[in-house]
XYZ file of C-alpha atoms in Angstrom:
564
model
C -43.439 56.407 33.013
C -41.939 54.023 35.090
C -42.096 50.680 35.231
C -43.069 48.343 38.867
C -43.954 45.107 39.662
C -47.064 44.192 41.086
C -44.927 42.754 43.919
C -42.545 45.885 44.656
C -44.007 48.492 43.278
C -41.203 49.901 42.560
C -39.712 51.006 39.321
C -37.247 48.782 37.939
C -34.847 49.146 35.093
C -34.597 47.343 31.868
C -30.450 47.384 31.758
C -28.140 49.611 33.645
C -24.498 49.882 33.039
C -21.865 52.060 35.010
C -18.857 53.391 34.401
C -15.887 54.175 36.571
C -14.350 57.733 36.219
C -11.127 56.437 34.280
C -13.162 54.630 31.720
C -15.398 57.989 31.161
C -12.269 59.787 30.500
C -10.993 57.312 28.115
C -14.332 56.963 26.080
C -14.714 60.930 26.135
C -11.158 61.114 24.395
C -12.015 58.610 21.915
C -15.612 59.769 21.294
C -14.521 63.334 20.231
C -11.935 61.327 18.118
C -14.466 58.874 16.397
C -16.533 62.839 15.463
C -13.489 63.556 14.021
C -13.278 59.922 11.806
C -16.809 60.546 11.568
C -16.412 63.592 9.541
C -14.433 62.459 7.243
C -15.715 59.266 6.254
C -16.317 58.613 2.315
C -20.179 58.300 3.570
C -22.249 58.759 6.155
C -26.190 57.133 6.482
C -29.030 59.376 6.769
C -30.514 59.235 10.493
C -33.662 57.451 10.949
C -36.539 58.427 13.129
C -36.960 55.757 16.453
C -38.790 53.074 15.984
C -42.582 53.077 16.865
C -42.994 54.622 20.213
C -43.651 52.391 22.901
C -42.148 50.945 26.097
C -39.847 48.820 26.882
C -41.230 44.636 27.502
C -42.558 44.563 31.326
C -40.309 41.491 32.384
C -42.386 37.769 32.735
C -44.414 37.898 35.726
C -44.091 41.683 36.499
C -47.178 43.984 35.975
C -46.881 47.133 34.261
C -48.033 50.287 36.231
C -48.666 54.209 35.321
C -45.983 56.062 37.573
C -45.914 59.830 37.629
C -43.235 61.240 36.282
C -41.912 58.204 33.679
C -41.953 59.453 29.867
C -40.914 57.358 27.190
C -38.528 59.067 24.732
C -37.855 58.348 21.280
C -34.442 58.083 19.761
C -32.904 58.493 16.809
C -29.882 56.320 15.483
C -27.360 57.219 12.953
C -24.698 55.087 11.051
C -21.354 56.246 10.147
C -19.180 54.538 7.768
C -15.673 55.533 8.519
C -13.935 53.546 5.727
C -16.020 51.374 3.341
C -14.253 48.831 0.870
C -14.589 48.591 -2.478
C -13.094 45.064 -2.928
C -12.799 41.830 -0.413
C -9.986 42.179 1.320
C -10.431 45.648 3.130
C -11.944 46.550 6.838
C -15.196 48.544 6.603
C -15.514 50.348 9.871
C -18.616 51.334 11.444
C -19.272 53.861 14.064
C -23.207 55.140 15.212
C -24.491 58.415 16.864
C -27.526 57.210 19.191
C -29.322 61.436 19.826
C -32.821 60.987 22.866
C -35.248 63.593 21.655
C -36.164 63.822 25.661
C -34.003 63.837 28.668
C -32.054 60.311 28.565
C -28.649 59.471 29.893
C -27.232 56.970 27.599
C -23.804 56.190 28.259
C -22.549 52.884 29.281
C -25.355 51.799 26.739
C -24.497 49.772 23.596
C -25.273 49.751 20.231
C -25.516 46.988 17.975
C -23.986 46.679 14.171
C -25.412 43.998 11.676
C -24.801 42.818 8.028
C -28.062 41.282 5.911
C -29.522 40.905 9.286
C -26.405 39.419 11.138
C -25.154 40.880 14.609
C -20.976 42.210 13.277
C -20.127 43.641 16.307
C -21.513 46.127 19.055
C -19.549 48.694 21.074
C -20.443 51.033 23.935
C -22.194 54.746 24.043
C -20.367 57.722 25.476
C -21.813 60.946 25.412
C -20.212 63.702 23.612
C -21.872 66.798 23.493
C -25.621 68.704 22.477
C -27.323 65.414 24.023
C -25.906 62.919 21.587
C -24.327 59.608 22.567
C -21.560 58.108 20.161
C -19.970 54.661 19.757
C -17.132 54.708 22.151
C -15.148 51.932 19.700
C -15.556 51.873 15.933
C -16.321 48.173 14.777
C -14.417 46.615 11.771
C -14.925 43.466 9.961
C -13.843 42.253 6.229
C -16.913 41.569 4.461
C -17.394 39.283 1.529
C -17.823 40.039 -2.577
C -21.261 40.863 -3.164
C -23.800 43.855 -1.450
C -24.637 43.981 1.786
C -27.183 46.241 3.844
C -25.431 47.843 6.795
C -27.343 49.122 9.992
C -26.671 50.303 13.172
C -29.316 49.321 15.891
C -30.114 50.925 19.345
C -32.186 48.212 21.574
C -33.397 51.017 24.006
C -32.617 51.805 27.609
C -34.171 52.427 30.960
C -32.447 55.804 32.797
C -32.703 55.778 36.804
C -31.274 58.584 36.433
C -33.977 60.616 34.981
C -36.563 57.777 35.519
C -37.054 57.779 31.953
C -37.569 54.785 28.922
C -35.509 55.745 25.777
C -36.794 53.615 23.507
C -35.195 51.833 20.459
C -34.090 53.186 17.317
C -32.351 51.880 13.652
C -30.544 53.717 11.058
C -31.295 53.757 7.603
C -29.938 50.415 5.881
C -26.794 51.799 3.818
C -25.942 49.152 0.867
C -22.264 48.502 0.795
C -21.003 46.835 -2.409
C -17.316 44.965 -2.349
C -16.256 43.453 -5.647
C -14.497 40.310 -5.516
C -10.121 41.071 -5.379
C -8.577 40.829 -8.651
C -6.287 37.546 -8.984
C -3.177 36.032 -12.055
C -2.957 33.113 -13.402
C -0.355 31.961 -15.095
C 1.190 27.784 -16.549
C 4.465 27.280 -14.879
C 5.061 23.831 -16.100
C 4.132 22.538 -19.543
C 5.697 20.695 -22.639
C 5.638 22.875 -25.700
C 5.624 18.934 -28.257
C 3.897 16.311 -27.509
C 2.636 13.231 -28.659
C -1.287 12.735 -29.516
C -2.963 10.927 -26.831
C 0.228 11.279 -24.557
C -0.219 11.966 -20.753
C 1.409 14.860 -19.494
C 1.937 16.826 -16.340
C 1.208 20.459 -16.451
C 1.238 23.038 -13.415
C 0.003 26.465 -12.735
C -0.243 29.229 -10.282
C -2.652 31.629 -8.906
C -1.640 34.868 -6.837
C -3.810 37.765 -5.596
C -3.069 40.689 -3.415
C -5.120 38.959 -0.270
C -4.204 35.786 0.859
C -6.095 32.596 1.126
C -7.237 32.153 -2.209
C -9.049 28.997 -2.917
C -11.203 27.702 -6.092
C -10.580 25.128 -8.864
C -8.168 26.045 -11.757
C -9.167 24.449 -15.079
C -6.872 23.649 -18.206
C -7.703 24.383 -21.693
C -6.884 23.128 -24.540
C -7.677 25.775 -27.622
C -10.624 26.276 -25.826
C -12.206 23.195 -24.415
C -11.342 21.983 -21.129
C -9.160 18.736 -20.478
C -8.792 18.838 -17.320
C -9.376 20.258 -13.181
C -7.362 21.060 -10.435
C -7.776 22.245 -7.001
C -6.412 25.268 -5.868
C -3.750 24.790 -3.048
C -2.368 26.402 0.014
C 0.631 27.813 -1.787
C -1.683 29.123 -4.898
C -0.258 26.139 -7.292
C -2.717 23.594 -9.144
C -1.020 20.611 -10.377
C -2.735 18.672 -13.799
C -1.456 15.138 -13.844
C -1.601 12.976 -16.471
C -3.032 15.016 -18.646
C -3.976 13.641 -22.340
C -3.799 16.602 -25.128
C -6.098 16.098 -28.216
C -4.908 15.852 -31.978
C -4.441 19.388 -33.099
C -4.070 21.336 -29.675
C -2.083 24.694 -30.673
C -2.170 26.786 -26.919
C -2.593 25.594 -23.169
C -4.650 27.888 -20.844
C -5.180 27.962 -17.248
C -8.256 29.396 -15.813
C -8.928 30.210 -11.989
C -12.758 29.645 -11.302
C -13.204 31.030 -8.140
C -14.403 30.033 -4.800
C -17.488 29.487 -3.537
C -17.489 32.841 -1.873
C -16.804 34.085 -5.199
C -14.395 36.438 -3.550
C -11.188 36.025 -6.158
C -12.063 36.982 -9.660
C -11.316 35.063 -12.239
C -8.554 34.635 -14.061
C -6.631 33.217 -17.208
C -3.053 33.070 -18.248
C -1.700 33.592 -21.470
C -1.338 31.284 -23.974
C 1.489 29.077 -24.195
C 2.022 27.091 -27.591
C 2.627 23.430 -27.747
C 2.689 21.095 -31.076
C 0.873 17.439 -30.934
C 2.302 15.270 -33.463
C 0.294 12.270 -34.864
C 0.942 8.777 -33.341
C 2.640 6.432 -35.524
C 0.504 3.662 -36.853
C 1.542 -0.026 -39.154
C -0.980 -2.021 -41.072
C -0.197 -5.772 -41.054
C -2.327 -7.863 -43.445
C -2.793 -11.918 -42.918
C -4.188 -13.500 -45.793
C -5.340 -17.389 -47.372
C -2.980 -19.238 -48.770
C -1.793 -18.483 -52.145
C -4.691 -20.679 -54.274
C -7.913 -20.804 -53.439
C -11.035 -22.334 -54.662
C -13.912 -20.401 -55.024
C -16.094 -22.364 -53.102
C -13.684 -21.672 -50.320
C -14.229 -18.711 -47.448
C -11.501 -16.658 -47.445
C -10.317 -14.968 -44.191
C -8.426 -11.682 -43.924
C -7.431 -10.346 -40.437
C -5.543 -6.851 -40.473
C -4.314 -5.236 -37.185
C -3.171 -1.265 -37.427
C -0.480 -0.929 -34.474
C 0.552 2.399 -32.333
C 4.612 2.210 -33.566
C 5.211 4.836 -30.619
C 5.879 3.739 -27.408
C 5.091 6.646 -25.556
C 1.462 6.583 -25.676
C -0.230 2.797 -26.260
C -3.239 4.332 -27.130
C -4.996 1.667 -29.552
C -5.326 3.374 -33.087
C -8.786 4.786 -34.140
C -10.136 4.992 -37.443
C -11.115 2.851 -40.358
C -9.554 -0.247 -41.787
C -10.166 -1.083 -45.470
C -9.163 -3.817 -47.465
C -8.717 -3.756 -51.204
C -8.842 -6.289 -53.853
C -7.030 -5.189 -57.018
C -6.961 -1.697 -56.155
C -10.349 -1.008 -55.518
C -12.084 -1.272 -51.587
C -14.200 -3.918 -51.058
C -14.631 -4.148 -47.198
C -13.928 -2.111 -44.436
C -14.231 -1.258 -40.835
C -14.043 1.183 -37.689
C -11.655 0.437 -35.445
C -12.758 1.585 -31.891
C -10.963 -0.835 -29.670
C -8.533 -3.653 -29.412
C -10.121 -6.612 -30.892
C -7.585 -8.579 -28.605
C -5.809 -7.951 -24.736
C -2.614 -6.079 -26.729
C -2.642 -2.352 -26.118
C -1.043 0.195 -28.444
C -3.245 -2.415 -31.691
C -6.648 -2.275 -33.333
C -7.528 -5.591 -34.638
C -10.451 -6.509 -37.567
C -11.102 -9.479 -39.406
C -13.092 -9.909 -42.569
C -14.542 -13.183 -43.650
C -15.097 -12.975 -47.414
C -16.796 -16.205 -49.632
C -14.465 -16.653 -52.324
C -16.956 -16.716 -54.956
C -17.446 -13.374 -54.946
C -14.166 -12.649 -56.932
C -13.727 -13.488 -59.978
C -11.666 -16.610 -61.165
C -8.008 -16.165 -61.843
C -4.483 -13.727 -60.459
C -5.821 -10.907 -57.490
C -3.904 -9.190 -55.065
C -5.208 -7.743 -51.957
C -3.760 -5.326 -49.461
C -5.027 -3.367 -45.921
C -5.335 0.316 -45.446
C -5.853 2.014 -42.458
C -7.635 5.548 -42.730
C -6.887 7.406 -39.326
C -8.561 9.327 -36.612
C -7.317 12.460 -35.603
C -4.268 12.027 -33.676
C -2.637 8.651 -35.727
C -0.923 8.765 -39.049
C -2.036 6.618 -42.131
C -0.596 3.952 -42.836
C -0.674 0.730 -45.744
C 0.388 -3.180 -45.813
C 1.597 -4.798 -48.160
C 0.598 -5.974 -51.156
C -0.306 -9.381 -51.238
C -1.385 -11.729 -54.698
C -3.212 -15.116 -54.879
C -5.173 -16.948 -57.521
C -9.065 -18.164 -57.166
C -9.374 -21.487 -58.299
C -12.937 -22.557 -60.549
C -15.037 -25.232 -58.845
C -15.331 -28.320 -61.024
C -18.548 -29.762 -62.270
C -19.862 -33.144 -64.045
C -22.803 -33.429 -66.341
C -24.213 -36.906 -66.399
C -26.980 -38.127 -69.218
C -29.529 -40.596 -68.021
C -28.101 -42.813 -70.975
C -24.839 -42.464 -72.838
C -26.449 -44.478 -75.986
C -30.021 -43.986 -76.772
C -31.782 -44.842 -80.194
C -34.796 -43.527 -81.441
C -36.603 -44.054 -84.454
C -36.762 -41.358 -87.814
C -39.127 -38.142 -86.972
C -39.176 -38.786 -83.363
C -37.925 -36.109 -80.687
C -34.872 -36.800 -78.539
C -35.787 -36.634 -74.493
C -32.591 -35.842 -72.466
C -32.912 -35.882 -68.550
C -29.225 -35.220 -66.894
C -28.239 -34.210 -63.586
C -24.930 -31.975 -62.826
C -22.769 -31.893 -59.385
C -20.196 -29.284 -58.097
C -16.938 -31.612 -57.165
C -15.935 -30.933 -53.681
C -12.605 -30.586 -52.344
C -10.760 -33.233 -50.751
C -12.858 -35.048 -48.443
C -15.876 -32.677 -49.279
C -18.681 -34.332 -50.874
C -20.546 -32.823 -53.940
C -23.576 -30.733 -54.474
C -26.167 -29.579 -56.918
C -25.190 -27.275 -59.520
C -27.604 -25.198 -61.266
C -26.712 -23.445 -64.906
C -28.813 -24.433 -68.231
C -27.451 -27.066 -70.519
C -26.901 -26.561 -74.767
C -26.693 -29.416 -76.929
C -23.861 -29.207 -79.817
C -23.408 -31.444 -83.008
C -20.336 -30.900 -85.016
C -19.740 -27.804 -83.217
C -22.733 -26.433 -83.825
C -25.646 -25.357 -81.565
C -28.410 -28.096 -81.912
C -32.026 -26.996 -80.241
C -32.965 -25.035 -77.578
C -30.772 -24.639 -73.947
C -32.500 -25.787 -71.075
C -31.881 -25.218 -67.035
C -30.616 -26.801 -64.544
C -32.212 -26.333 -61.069
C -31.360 -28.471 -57.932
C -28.832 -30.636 -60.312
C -31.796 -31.920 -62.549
C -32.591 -30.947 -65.970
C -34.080 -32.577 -68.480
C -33.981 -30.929 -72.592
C -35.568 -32.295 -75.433
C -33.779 -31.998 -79.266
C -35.409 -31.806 -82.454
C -35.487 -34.632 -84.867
C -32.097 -35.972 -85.935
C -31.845 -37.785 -89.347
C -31.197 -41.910 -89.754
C -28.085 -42.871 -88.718
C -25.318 -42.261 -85.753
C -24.660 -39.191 -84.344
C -22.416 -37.295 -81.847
C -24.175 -34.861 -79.541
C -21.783 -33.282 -77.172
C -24.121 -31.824 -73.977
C -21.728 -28.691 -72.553
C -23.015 -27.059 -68.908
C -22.861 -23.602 -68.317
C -22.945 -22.879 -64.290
C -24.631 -19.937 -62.677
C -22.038 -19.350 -60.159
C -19.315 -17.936 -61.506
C -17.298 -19.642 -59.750
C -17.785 -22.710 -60.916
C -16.342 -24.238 -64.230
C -18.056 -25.323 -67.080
C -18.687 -29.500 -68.178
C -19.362 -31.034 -70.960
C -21.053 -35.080 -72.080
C -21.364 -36.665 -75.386
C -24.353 -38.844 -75.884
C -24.767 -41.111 -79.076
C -27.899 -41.659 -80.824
C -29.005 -43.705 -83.332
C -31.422 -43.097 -85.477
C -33.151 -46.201 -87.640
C -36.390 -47.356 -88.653
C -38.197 -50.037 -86.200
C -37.720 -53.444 -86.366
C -40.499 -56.899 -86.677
C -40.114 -57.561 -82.815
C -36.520 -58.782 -82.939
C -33.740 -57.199 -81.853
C -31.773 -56.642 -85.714
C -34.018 -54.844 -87.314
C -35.406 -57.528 -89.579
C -39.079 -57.737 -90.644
C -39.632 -61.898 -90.180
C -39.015 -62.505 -86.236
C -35.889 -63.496 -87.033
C -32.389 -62.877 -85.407
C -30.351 -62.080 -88.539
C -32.029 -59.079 -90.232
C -32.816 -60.766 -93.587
C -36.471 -61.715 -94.456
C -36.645 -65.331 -94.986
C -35.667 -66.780 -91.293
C -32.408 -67.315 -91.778
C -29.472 -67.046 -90.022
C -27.307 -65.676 -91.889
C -29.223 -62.315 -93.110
C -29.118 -63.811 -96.658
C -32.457 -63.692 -98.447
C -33.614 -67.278 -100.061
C -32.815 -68.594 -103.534
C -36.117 -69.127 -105.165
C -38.068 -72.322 -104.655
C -38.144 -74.812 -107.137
C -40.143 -78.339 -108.232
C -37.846 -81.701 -106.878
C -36.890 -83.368 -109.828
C -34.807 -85.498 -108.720
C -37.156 -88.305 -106.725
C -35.866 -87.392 -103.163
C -38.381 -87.020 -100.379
C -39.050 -83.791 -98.815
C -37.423 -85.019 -95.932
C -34.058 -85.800 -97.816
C -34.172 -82.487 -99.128
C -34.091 -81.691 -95.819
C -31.901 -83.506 -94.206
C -29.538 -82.898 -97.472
C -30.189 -78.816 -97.046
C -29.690 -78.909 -93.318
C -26.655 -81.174 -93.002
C -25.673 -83.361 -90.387
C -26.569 -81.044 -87.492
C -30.359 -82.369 -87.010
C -29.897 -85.984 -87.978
C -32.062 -86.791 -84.149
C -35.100 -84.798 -84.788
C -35.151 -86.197 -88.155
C -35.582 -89.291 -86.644
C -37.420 -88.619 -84.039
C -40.164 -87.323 -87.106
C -40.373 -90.410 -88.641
C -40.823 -92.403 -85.907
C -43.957 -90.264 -84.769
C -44.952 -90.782 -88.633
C -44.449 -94.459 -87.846
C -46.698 -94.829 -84.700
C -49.576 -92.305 -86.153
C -49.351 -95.000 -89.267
C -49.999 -98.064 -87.017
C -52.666 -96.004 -84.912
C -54.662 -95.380 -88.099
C -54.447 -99.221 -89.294
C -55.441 -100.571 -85.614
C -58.737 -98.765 -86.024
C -59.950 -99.688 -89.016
C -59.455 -103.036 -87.908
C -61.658 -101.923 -84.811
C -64.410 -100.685 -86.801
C -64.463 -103.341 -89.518
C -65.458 -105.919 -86.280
């Protein structure tokens, strides 16, 4: 079947190559050489049967016409591998056998090579013998790790020489597998002690039997990774600066791969190294040497590196004891202040939690992996008892037989120097001669008021002591003293008469009164009077008998008014 335009009518090829003499010899002596390759190749595809018939695309524009004499004939295609790697790095070369099943003169044509659907390389047909055409050139290429599908494609061909279409053709795919090249790793730089925390330089190297290996190396410590490192030119990867942890035992390098993955991994041997523990000193500020208990103390301890190769601030826990046993503590994470190479921590403890009297307190520091443990030293100071002051409403107080005894008092915590004082609260007993007397009673807010039983007549003692609820404050103590007597007639000694001197017959003096007897002697009651009382009163005396004298003359001055 031929091919014509509507414009010609005349057949017209799809491609048509032509080859001088010279180049027909050449590709004859290599074709009979490439049968030879051919035959010995590791493995050689399976032919495939042309593709489904048909003709060749009538170019745009052209109209396809019946012709007598045109037949289209099918082809079949064949793929030889002459050498197929096993790992990247080698050539696989390809070579194809392109056999018409009709009359079809091939040569000059070409045939086309591809890898997972991508166009390697193409060479030209010669024919050989028993009407099969063969690649005149064997294609070679390095293909990556991993498994590829190889075929060997025939596009088809128009012959003017027999007027015939031979029409296209593939092989069967053939799967080629190449496993990535093998590759060694190995540190060639790298201290075997170390300090904790330390940076460090550490190199390694990769080599392979192909060139051009790139990837990321990787550096382990035991078995965790520290740190990365591209791969360079040369096959070295440099690790700067590298910080080992507390208790690494063996370095490691490790070659990752590309992303081609076509070097295999790799790892070196072990090589040992030692990290020894950073040195660490606790130093321990404290109050001054007495201290009241009212008082906040402050203690501020700071755990420094002592190694001056790595000022890595120590990590851990800071404890502080008080007589031996640990009452606070903390983690230390990170400087508490701009200083490297220190880890700071301050405690602010009220004083009145300890107990009054001698304590000593000291700082320990409990490391982290990677520091050493270390202690302060031992510090002492006293904690001084907060004075109080009990005050009774009344210092005297009187009360008459059988009655109760009220007592109200109010109780302050001194202050220090220019602090000013505040409320105490405790519970207050009452003591006479030593003894317990009544029932305590409490304090709240600095107010309490108790009440005693009955005391018996006369003067006593009672001695108030205060017993604080804070610890540390210190006891106080107030006498009160009461007197206890029967009730007086309204004055102010006791007597029963309204008088000022306790006795019973108004006077002065306390003394009670001789009895009274009959005058015998012919004075006036006035006389007696005047005689008994002295010359202290001689004015109202006579100031008496002149109002006698003028209530005499008033009397006479009316009867001589009525007798008219």
């Amino acid at each position: 079947m031929h091919l014509i335009s509507r414009r010609s009518r005349t057949p017209r090829p799809v491609s048509t190559t032509t080859l001088s003499p010279l180049a027909l010899a050449v590709a004859a002596a290599i074709a009979f050489g490439g049968v030879g390759l051919s035959a010995a190749a590791p493995a050689v595809a399976a032919p495939i049967q042309a593709e489904s018939p048909g003709r060749l695309p009538v170019p745009l524009g052209e109209t396809e016409l019946s012709a007598p004499g045109v037949v289209d004939v099918e082809t079949t295609t064949v793929l030889n591998i002459i050498n197929a790697p096993t790992s990247y790095g080698g050539f696989a070369i390809l070579s194809a056998i392109v056999e018409p099943t009709g009359p079809a003169i091939l040569m000059g044509q070409s045939v086309e090579f591809e890898s997972d659907g991508v166009s390697i390389g193409s060479s030209p047909l010669l024919y050989v013998s028993g009407g099969k055409f063969i690649s005149l050139l064997p294609v070679a290429y390095v293909p990556d790790a991993g498994t590829h599908s190889i075929i060997a494609r025939f596009a088809g061909a128009y012959d003017e020489t027999t007027g015939n279409n031979a029409l296209p053709s593939a092989s069967a795919p053939y799967e080629m597998v190449v496993a990535p090249v093998a590759t060694e790793t190995w540190i060639t730089a790298a201290p075997s002690t170390v300090l904790a925390f330390e940076q460090v330089d550490i190199s390694a190297r990769v080599s392979s039997p192909v060139p051009g290996a790139k990837g990321r190396v990787a550096l382990f410590a035991d078995e965790s990774p520290v740190a990365y490192a591209d791969l360079s030119e040369d096959g070295s990867a440099n690790f700067v600066g590298v910080s080992l942890p507390w208790g690494t035992t063996a370095l490691r390098a490790k070659f990752l791969g590309g992303e081609t993955r076509n070097f295999a991994e790799s790892t070196s041997v072990a090589q040992q190294v030692s990290v020894t523990a950073l040195g660490t000193a606790v130093t321990l500020e404290v109050p001054p040497s007495t201290v009241r208990a009212d008082e906040t103390l402050t203690f501020s301890g700071t755990v420094s590196n002592t190694d001056e190769a790595s000022r890595v601030d120590p990590r851990g826990e800071i404890q502080i004891l008080v007589d031996g046993t640990v009452q606070y503590s903390a983690v230390l994470g990170a400087s508490a202040d701009s200083t490297e190479g220190d880890g700071a921590a301050q405690f602010a403890i009220e004083a009145g939690e300890l107990s009054l009297g001698e304590h000593s307190v000291q700082a320990r520091f409990l490391p982290s992996p990677g520091f050493s443990g270390a202690e302060s030293a031992e510090f002492a100071f006293r904690m001084l008892g907060v004075e109080t002051e009990i005050t009774p409403a009344e210092e005297t107080m009187r009360v008459a037989p059988g009655a109760r005894l009220p007592l109200p008092v109010t109780v302050t915590a001194l202050g220090a120097d220019d602090q000013p004082n505040v409320p105490a609260d405790g519970n207050v007993q009452a003591f006479i001669d030593n003894q317990p007397f009544g029932e305590a009673f409490t304090v709240e807010g600095g107010v309490g008021r108790g009440e005693l039983p009955p005391l018996e007549v006369g003067e006593h003692e009672v001695e108030l002591r205060f017993t604080p609820a804070d610890h540390g404050r210190l006891k106080s103590s107030a006498i009160v003293a009461v007197i206890v007597a029967a009730e007086d007639d309204g004055g102010t000694d006791g007597g029963t008469d309204g008088d000022t001197d306790g006795g019973t017959d108004g006077d002065s003096d306390g003394a009670s009164p001789e009895p009274k007897h009959p005058d015998t002697s012919g004075k006036s009651e006035q006389t007696a009077v005047l005689g008994a009382t002295g010359s202290e009163t001689p004015l109202i005396l006579l100031g008496g008998l002149g109002a006698l004298l003028l209530g005499a003359g008033a009397i006479l001055g009316g009867r001589r008014l009525r007798r008219r």
